[in-house]
JSON list of N, CA, C and O in Angstrom, two decimals:
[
{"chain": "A", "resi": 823, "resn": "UNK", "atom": "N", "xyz": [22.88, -4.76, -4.32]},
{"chain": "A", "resi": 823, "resn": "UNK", "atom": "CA", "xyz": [23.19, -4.18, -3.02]},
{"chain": "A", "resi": 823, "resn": "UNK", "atom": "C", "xyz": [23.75, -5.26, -2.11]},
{"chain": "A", "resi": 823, "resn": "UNK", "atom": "O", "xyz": [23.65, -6.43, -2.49]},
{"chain": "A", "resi": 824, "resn": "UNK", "atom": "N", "xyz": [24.56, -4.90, -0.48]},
{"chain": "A", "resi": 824, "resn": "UNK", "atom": "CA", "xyz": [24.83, -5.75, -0.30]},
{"chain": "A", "resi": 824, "resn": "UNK", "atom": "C", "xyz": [24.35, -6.53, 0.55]},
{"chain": "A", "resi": 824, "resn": "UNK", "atom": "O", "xyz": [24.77, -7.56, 1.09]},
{"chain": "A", "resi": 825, "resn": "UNK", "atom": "N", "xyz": [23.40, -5.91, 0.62]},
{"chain": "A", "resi": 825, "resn": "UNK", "atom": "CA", "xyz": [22.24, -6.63, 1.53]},
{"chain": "A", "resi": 825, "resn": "UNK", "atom": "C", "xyz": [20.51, -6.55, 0.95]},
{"chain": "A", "resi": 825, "resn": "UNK", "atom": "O", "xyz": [20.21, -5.85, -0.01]},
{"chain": "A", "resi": 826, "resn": "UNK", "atom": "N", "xyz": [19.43, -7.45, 1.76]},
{"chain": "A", "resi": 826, "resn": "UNK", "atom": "CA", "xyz": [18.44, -7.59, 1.01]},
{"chain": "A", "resi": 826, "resn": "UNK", "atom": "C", "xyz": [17.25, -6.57, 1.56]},
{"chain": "A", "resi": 826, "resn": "UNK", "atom": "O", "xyz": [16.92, -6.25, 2.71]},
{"chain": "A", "resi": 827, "resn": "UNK", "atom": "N", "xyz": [16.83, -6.24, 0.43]},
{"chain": "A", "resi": 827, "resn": "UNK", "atom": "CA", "xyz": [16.08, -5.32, 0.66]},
{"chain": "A", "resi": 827, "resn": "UNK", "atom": "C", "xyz": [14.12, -5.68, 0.21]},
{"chain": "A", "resi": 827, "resn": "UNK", "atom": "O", "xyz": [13.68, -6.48, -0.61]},
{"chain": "A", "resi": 828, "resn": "UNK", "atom": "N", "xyz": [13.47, -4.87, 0.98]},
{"chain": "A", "resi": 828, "resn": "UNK", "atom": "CA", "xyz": [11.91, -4.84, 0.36]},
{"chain": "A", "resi": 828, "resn": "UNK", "atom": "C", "xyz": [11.78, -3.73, -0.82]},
{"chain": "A", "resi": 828, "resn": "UNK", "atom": "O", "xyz": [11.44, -2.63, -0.39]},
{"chain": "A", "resi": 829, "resn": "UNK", "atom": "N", "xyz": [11.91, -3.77, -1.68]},
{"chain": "A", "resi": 829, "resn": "UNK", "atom": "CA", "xyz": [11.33, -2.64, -2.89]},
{"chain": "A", "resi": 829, "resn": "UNK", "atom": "C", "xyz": [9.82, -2.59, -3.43]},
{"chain": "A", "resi": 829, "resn": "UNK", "atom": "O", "xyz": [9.23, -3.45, -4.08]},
{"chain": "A", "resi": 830, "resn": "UNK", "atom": "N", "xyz": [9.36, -1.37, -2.99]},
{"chain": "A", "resi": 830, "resn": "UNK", "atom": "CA", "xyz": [8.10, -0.68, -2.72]},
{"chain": "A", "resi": 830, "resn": "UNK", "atom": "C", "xyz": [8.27, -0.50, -4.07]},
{"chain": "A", "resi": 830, "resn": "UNK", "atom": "O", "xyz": [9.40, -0.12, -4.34]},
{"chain": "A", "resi": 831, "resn": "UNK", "atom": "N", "xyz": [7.15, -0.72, -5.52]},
{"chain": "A", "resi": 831, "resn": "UNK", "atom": "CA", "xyz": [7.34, 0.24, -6.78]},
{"chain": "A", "resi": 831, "resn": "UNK", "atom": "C", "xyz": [5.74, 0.87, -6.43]},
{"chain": "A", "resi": 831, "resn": "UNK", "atom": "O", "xyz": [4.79, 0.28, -5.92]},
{"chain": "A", "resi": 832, "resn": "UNK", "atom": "N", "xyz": [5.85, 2.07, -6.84]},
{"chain": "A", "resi": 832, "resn": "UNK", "atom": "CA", "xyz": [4.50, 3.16, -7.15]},
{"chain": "A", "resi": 832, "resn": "UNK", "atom": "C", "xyz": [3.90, 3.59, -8.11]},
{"chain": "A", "resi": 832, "resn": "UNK", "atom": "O", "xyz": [4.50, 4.49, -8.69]},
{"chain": "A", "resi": 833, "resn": "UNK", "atom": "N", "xyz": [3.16, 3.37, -8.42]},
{"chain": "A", "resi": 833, "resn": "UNK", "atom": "CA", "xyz": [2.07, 3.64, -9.48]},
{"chain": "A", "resi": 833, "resn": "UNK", "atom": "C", "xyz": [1.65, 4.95, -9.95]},
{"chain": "A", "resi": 833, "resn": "UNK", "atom": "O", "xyz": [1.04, 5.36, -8.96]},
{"chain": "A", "resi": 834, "resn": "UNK", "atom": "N", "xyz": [1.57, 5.88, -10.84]},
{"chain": "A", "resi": 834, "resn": "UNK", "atom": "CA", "xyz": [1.10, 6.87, -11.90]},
{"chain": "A", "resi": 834, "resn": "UNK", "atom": "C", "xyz": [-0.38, 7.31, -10.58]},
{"chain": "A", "resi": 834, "resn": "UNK", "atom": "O", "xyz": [-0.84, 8.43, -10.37]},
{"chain": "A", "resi": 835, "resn": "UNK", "atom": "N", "xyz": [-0.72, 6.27, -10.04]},
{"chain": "A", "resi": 835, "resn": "UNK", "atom": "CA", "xyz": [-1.70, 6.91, -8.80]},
{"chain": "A", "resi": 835, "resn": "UNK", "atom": "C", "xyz": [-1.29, 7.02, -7.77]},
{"chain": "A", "resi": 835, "resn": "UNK", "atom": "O", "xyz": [-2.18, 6.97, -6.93]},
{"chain": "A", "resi": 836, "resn": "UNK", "atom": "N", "xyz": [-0.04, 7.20, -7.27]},
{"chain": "A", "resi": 836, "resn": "UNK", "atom": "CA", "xyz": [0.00, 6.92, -5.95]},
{"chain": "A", "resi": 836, "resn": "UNK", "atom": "C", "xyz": [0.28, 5.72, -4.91]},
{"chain": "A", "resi": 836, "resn": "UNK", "atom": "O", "xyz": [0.73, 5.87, -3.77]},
{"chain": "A", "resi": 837, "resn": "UNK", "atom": "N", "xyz": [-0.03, 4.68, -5.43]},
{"chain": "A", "resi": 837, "resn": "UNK", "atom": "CA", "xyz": [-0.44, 3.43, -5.15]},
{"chain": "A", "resi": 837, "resn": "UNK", "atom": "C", "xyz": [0.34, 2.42, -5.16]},
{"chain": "A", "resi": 837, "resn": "UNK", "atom": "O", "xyz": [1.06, 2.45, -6.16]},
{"chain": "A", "resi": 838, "resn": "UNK", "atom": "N", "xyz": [0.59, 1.20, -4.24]},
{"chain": "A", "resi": 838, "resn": "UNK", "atom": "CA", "xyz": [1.97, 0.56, -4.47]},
{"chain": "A", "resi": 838, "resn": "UNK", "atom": "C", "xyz": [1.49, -0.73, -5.32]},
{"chain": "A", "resi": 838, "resn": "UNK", "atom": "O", "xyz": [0.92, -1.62, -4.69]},
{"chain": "A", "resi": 839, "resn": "UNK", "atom": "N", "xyz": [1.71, -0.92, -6.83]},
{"chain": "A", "resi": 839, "resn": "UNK", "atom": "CA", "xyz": [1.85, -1.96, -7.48]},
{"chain": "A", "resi": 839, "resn": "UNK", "atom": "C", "xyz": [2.38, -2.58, -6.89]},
{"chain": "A", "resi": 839, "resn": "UNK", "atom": "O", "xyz": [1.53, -3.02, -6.10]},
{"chain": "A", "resi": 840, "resn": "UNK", "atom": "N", "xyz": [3.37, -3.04, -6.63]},
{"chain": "A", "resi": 840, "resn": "UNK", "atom": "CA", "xyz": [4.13, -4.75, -6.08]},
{"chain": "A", "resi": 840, "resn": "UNK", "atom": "C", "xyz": [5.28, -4.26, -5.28]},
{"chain": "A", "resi": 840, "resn": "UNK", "atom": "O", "xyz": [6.04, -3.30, -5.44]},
{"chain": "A", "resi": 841, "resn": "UNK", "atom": "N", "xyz": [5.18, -5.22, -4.32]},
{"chain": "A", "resi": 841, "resn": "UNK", "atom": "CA", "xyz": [6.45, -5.71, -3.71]},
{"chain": "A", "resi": 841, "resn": "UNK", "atom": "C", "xyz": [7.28, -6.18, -3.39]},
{"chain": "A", "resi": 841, "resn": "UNK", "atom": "O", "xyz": [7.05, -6.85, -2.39]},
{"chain": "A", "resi": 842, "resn": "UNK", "atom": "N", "xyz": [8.84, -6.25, -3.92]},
{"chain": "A", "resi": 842, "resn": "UNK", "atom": "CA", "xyz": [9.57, -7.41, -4.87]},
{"chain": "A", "resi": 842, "resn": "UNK", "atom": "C", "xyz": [10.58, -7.40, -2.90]},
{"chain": "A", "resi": 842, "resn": "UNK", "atom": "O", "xyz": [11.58, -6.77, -2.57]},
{"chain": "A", "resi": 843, "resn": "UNK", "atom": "N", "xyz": [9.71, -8.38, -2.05]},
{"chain": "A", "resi": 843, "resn": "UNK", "atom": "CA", "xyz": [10.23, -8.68, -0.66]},
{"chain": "A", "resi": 843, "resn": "UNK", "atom": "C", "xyz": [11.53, -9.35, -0.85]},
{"chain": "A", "resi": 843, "resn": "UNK", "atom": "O", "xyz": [11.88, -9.96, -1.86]},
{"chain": "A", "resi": 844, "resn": "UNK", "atom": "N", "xyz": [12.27, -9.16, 0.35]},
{"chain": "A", "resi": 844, "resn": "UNK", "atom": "CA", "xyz": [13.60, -9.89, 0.66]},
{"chain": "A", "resi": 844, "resn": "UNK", "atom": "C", "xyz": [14.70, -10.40, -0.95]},
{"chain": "A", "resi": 844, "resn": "UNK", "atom": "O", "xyz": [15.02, -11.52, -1.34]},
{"chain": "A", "resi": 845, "resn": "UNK", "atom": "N", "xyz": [14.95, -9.25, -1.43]},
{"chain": "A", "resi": 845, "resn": "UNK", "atom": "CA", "xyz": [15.88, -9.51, -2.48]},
{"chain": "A", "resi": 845, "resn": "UNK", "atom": "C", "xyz": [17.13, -10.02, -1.91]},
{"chain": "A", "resi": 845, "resn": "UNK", "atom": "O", "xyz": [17.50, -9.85, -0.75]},
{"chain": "A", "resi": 846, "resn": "UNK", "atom": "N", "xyz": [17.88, -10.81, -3.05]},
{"chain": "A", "resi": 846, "resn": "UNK", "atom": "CA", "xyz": [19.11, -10.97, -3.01]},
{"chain": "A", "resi": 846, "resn": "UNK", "atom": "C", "xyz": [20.09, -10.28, -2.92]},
{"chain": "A", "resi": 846, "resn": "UNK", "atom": "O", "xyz": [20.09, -9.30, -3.65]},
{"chain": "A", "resi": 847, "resn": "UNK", "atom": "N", "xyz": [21.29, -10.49, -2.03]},
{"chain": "A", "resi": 847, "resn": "UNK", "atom": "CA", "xyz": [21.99, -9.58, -2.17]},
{"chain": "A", "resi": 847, "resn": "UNK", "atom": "C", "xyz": [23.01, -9.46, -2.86]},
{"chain": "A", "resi": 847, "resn": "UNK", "atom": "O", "xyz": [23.65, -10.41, -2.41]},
{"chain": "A", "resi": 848, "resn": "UNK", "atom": "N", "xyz": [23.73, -8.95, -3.71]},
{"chain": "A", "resi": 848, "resn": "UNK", "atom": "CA", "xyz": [24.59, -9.01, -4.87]},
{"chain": "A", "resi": 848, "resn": "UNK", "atom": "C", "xyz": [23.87, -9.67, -5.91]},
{"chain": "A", "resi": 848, "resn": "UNK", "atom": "O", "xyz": [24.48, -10.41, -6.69]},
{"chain": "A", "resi": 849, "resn": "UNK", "atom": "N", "xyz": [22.42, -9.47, -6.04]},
{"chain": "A", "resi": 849, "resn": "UNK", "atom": "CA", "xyz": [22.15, -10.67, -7.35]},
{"chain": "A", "resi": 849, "resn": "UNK", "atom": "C", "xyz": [21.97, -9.64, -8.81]},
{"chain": "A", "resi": 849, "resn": "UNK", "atom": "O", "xyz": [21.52, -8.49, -8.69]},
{"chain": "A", "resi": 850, "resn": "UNK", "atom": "N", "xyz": [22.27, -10.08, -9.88]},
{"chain": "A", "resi": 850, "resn": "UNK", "atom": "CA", "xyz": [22.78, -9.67, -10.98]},
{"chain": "A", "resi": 850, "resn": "UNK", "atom": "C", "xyz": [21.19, -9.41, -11.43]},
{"chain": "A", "resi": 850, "resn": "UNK", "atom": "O", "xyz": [21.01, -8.33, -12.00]},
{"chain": "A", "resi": 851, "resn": "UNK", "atom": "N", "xyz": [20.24, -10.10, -11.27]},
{"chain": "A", "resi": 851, "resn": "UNK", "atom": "CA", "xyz": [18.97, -10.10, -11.72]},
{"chain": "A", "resi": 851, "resn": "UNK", "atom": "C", "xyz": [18.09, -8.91, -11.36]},
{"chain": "A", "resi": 851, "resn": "UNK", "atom": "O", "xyz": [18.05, -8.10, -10.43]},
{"chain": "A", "resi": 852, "resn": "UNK", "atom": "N", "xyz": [17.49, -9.12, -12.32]},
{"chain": "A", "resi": 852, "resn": "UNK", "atom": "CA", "xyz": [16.45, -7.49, -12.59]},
{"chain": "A", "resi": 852, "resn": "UNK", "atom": "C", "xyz": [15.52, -7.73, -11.66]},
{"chain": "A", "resi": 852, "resn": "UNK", "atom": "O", "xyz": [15.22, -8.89, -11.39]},
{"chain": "A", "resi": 853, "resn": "UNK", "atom": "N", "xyz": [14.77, -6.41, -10.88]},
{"chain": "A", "resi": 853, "resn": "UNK", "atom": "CA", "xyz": [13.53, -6.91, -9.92]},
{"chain": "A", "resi": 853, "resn": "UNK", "atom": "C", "xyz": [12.63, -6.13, -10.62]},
{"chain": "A", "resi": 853, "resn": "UNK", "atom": "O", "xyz": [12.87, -4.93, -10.72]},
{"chain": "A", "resi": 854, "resn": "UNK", "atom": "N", "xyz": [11.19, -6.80, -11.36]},
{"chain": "A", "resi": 854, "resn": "UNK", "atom": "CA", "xyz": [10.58, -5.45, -12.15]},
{"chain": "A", "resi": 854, "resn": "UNK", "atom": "C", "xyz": [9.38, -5.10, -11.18]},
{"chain": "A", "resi": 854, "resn": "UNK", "atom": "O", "xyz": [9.19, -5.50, -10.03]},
{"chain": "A", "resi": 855, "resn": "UNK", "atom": "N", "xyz": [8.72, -4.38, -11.85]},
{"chain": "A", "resi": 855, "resn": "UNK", "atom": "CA", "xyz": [7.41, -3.90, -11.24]},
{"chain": "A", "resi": 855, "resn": "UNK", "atom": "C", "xyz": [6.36, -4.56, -12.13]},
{"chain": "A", "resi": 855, "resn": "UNK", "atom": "O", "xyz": [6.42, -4.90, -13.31]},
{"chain": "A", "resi": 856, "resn": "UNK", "atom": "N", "xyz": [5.34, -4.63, -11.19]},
{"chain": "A", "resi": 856, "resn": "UNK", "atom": "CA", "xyz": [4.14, -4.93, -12.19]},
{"chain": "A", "resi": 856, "resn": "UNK", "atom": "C", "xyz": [3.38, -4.16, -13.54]},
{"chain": "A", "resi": 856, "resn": "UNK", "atom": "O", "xyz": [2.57, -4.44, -14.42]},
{"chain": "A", "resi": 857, "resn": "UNK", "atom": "N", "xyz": [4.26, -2.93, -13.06]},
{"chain": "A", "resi": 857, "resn": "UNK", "atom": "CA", "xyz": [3.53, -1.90, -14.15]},
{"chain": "A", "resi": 857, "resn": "UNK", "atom": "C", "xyz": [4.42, -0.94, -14.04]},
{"chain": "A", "resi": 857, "resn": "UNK", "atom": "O", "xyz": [5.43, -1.22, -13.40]},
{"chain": "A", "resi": 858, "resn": "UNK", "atom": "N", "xyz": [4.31, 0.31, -14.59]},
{"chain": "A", "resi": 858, "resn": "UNK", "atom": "CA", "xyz": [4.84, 1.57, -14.56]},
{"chain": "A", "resi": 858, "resn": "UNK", "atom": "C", "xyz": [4.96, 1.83, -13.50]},
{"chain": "A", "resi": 858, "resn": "UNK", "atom": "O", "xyz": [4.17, 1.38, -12.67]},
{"chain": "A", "resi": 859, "resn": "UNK", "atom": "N", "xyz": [5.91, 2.58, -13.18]},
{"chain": "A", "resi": 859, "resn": "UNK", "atom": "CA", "xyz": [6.30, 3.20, -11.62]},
{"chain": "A", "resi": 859, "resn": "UNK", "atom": "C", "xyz": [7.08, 4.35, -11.67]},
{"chain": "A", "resi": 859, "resn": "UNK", "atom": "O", "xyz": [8.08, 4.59, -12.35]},
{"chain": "A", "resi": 860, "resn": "UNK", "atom": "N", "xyz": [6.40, 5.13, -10.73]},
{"chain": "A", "resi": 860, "resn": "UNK", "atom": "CA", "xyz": [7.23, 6.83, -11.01]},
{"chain": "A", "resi": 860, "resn": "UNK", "atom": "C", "xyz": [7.80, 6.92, -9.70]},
{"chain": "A", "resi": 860, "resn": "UNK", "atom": "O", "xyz": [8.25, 8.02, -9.36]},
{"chain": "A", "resi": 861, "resn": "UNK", "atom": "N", "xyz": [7.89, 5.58, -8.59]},
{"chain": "A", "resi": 861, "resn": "UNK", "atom": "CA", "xyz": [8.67, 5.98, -7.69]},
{"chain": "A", "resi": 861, "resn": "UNK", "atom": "C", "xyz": [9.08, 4.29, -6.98]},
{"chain": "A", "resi": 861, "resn": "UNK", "atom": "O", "xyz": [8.31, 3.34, -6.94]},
{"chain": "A", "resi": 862, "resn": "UNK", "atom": "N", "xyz": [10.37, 4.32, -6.53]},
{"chain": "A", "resi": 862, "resn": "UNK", "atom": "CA", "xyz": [10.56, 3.16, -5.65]},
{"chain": "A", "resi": 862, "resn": "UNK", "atom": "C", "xyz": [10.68, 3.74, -4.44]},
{"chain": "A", "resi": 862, "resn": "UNK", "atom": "O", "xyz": [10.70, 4.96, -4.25]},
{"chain": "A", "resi": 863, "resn": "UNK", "atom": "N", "xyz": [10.77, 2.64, -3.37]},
{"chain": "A", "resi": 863, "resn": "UNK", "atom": "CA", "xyz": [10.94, 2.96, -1.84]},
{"chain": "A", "resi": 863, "resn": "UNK", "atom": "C", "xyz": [11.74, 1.57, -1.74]},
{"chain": "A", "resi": 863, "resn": "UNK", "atom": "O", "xyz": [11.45, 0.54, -2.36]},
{"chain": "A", "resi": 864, "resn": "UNK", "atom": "N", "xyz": [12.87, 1.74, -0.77]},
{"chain": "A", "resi": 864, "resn": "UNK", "atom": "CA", "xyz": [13.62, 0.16, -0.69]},
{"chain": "A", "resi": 864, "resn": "UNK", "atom": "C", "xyz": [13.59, 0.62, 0.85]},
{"chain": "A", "resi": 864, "resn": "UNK", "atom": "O", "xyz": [13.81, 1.76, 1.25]},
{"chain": "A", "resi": 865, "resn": "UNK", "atom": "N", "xyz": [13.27, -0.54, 1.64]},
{"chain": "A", "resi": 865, "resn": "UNK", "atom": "CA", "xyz": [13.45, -0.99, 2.87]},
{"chain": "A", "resi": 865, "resn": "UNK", "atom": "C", "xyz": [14.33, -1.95, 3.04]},
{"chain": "A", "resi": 865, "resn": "UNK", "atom": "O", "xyz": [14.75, -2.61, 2.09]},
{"chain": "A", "resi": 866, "resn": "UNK", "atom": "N", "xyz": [14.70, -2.12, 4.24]},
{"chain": "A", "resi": 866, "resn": "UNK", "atom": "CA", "xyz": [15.19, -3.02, 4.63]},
{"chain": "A", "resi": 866, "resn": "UNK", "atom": "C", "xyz": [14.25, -4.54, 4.58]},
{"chain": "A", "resi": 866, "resn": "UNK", "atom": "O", "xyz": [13.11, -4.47, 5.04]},
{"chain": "A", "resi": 867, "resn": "UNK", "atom": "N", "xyz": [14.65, -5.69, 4.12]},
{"chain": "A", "resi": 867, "resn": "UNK", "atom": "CA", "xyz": [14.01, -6.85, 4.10]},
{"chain": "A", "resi": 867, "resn": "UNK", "atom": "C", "xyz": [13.17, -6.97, 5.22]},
{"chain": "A", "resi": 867, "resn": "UNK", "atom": "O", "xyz": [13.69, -7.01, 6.34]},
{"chain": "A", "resi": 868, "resn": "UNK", "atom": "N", "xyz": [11.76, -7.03, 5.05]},
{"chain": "A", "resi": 868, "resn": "UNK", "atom": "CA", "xyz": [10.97, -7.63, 6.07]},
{"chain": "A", "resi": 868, "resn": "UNK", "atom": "C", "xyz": [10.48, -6.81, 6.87]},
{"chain": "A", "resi": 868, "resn": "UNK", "atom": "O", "xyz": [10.13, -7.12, 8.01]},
{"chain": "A", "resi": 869, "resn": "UNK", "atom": "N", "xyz": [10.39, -5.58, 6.35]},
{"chain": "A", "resi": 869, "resn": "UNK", "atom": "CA", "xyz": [10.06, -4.27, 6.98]},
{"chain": "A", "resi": 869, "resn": "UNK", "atom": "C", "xyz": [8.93, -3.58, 6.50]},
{"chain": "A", "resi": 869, "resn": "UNK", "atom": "O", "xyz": [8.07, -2.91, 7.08]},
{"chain": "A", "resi": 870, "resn": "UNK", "atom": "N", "xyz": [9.16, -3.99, 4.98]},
{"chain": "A", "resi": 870, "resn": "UNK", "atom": "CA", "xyz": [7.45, -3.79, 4.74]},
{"chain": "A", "resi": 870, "resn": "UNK", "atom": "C", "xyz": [6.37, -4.49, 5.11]},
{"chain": "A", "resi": 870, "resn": "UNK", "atom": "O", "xyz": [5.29, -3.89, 5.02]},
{"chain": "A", "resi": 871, "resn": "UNK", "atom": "N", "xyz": [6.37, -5.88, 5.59]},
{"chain": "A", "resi": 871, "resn": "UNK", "atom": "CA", "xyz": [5.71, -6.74, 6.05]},
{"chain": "A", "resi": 871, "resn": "UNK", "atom": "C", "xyz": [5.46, -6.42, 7.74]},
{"chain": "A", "resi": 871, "resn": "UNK", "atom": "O", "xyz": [4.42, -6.81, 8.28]},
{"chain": "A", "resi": 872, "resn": "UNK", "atom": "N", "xyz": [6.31, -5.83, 8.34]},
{"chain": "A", "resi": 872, "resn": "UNK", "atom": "CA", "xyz": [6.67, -5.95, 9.36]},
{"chain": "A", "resi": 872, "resn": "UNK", "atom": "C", "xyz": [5.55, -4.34, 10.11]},
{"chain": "A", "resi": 872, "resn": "UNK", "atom": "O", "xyz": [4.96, -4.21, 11.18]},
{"chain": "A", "resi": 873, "resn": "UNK", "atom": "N", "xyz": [5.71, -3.49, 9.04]},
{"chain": "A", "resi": 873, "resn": "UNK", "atom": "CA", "xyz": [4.91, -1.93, 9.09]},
{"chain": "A", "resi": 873, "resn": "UNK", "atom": "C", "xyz": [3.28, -2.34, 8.62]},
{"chain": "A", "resi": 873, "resn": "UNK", "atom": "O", "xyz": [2.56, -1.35, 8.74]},
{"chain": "A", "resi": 874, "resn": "UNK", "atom": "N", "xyz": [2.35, -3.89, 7.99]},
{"chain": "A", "resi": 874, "resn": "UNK", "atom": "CA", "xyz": [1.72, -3.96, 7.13]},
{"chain": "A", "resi": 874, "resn": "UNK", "atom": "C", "xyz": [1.87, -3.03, 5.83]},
{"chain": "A", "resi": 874, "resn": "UNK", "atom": "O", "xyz": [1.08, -2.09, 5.71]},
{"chain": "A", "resi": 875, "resn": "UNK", "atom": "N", "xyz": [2.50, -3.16, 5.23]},
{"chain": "A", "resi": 875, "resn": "UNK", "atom": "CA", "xyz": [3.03, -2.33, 3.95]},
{"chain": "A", "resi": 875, "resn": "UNK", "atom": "C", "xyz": [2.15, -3.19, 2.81]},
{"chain": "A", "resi": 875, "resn": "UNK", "atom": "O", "xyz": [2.88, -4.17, 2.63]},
{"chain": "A", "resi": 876, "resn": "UNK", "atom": "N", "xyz": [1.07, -3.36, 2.01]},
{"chain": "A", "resi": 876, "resn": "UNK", "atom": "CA", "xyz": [0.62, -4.23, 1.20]},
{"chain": "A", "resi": 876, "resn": "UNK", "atom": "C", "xyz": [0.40, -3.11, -0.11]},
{"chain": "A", "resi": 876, "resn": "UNK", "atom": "O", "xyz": [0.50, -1.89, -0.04]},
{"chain": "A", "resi": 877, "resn": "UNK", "atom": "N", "xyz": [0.01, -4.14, -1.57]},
{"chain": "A", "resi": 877, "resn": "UNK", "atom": "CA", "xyz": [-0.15, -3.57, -2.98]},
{"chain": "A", "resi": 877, "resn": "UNK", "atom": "C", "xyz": [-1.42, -2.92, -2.96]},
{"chain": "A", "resi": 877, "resn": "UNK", "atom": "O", "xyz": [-2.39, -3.46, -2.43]},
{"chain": "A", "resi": 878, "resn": "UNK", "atom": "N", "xyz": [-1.47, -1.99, -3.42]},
{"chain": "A", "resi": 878, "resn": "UNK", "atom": "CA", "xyz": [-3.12, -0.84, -3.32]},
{"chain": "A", "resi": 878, "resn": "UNK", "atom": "C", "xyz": [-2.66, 0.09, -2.28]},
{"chain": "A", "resi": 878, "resn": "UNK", "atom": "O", "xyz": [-3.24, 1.15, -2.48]},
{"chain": "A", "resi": 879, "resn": "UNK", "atom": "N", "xyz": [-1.87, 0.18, -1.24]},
{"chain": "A", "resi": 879, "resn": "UNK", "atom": "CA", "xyz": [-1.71, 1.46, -0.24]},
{"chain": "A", "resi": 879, "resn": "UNK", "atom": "C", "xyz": [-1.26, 2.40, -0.90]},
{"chain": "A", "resi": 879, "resn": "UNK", "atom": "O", "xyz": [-0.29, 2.44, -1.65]},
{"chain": "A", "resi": 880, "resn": "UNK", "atom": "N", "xyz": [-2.18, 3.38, -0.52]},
{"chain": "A", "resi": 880, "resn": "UNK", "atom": "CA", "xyz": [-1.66, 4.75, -0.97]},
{"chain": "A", "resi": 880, "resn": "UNK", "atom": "C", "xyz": [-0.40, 5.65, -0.84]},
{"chain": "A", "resi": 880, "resn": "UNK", "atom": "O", "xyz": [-0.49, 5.79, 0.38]},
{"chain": "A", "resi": 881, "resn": "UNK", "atom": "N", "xyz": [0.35, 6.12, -1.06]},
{"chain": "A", "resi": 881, "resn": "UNK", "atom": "CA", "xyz": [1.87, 6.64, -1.04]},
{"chain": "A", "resi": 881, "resn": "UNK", "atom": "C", "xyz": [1.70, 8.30, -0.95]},
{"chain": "A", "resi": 881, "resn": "UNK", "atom": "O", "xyz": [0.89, 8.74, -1.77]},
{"chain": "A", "resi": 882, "resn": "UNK", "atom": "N", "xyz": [2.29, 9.24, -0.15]},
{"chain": "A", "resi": 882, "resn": "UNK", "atom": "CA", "xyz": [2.50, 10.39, -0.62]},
{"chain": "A", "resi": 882, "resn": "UNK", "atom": "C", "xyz": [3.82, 10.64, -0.06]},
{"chain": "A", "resi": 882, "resn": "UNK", "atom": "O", "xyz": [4.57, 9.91, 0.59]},
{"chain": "A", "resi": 883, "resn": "UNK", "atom": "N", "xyz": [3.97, 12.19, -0.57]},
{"chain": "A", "resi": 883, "resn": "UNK", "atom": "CA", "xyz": [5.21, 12.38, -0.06]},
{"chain": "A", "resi": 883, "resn": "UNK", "atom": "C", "xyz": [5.62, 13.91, -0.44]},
{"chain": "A", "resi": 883, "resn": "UNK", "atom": "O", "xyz": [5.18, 14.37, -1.49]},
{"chain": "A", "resi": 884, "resn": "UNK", "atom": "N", "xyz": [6.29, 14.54, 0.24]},
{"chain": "A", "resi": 884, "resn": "UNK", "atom": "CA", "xyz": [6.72, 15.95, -0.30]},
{"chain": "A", "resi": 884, "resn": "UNK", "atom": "C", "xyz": [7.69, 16.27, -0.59]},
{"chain": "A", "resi": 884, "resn": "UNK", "atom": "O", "xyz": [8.72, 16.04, 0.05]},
{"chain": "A", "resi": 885, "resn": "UNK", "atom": "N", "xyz": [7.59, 17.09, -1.96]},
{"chain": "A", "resi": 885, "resn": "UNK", "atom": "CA", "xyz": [9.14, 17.35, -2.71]},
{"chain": "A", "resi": 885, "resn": "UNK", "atom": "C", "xyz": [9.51, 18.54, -1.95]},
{"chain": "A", "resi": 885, "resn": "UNK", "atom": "O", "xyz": [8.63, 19.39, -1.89]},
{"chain": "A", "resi": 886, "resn": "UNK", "atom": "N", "xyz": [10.85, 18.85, -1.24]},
{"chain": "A", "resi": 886, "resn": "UNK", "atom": "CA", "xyz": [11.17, 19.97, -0.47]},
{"chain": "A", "resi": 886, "resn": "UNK", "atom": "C", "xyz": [11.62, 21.42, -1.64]},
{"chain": "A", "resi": 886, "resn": "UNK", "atom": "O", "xyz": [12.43, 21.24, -2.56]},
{"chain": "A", "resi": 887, "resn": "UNK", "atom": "N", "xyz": [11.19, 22.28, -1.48]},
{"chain": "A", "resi": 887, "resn": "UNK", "atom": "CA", "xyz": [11.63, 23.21, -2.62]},
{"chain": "A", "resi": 887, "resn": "UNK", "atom": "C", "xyz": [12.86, 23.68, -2.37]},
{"chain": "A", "resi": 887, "resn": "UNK", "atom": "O", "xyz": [13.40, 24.44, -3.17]}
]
């Protein structure tokens, strides 16, 4: 992307495994998760830090029908 972002990955519970903060921008390199993830969230760099956004918070969200 062309700018850096916070990527939120989510966990099979809900739950945010890791947070791969202030990525590079244009970088060719993989950002993984700590584990399985059935959902990302990308912020803007420094925004999850900025909301207290930390690993273990719970996530929901609604699928619109």
């Amino acid at each position: 992307t062309p700018l850096s972002l916070d990527i939120i990955f989510i966990g099979t519970d809900g739950r945010i495994t890791n947070i791969a903060a202030n990525t590079v921008p244009y970088s060719l390199e993989s950002v993984p998760s700590a584990g399985f993830a059935i959902g990302v969230l990308e912020l803007r760099a420094g925004r999850a830090a900025e909301l207290g956004i930390v690993p273990g918070d719970r996530v929901s969200w609604n699928i619109p029908n």
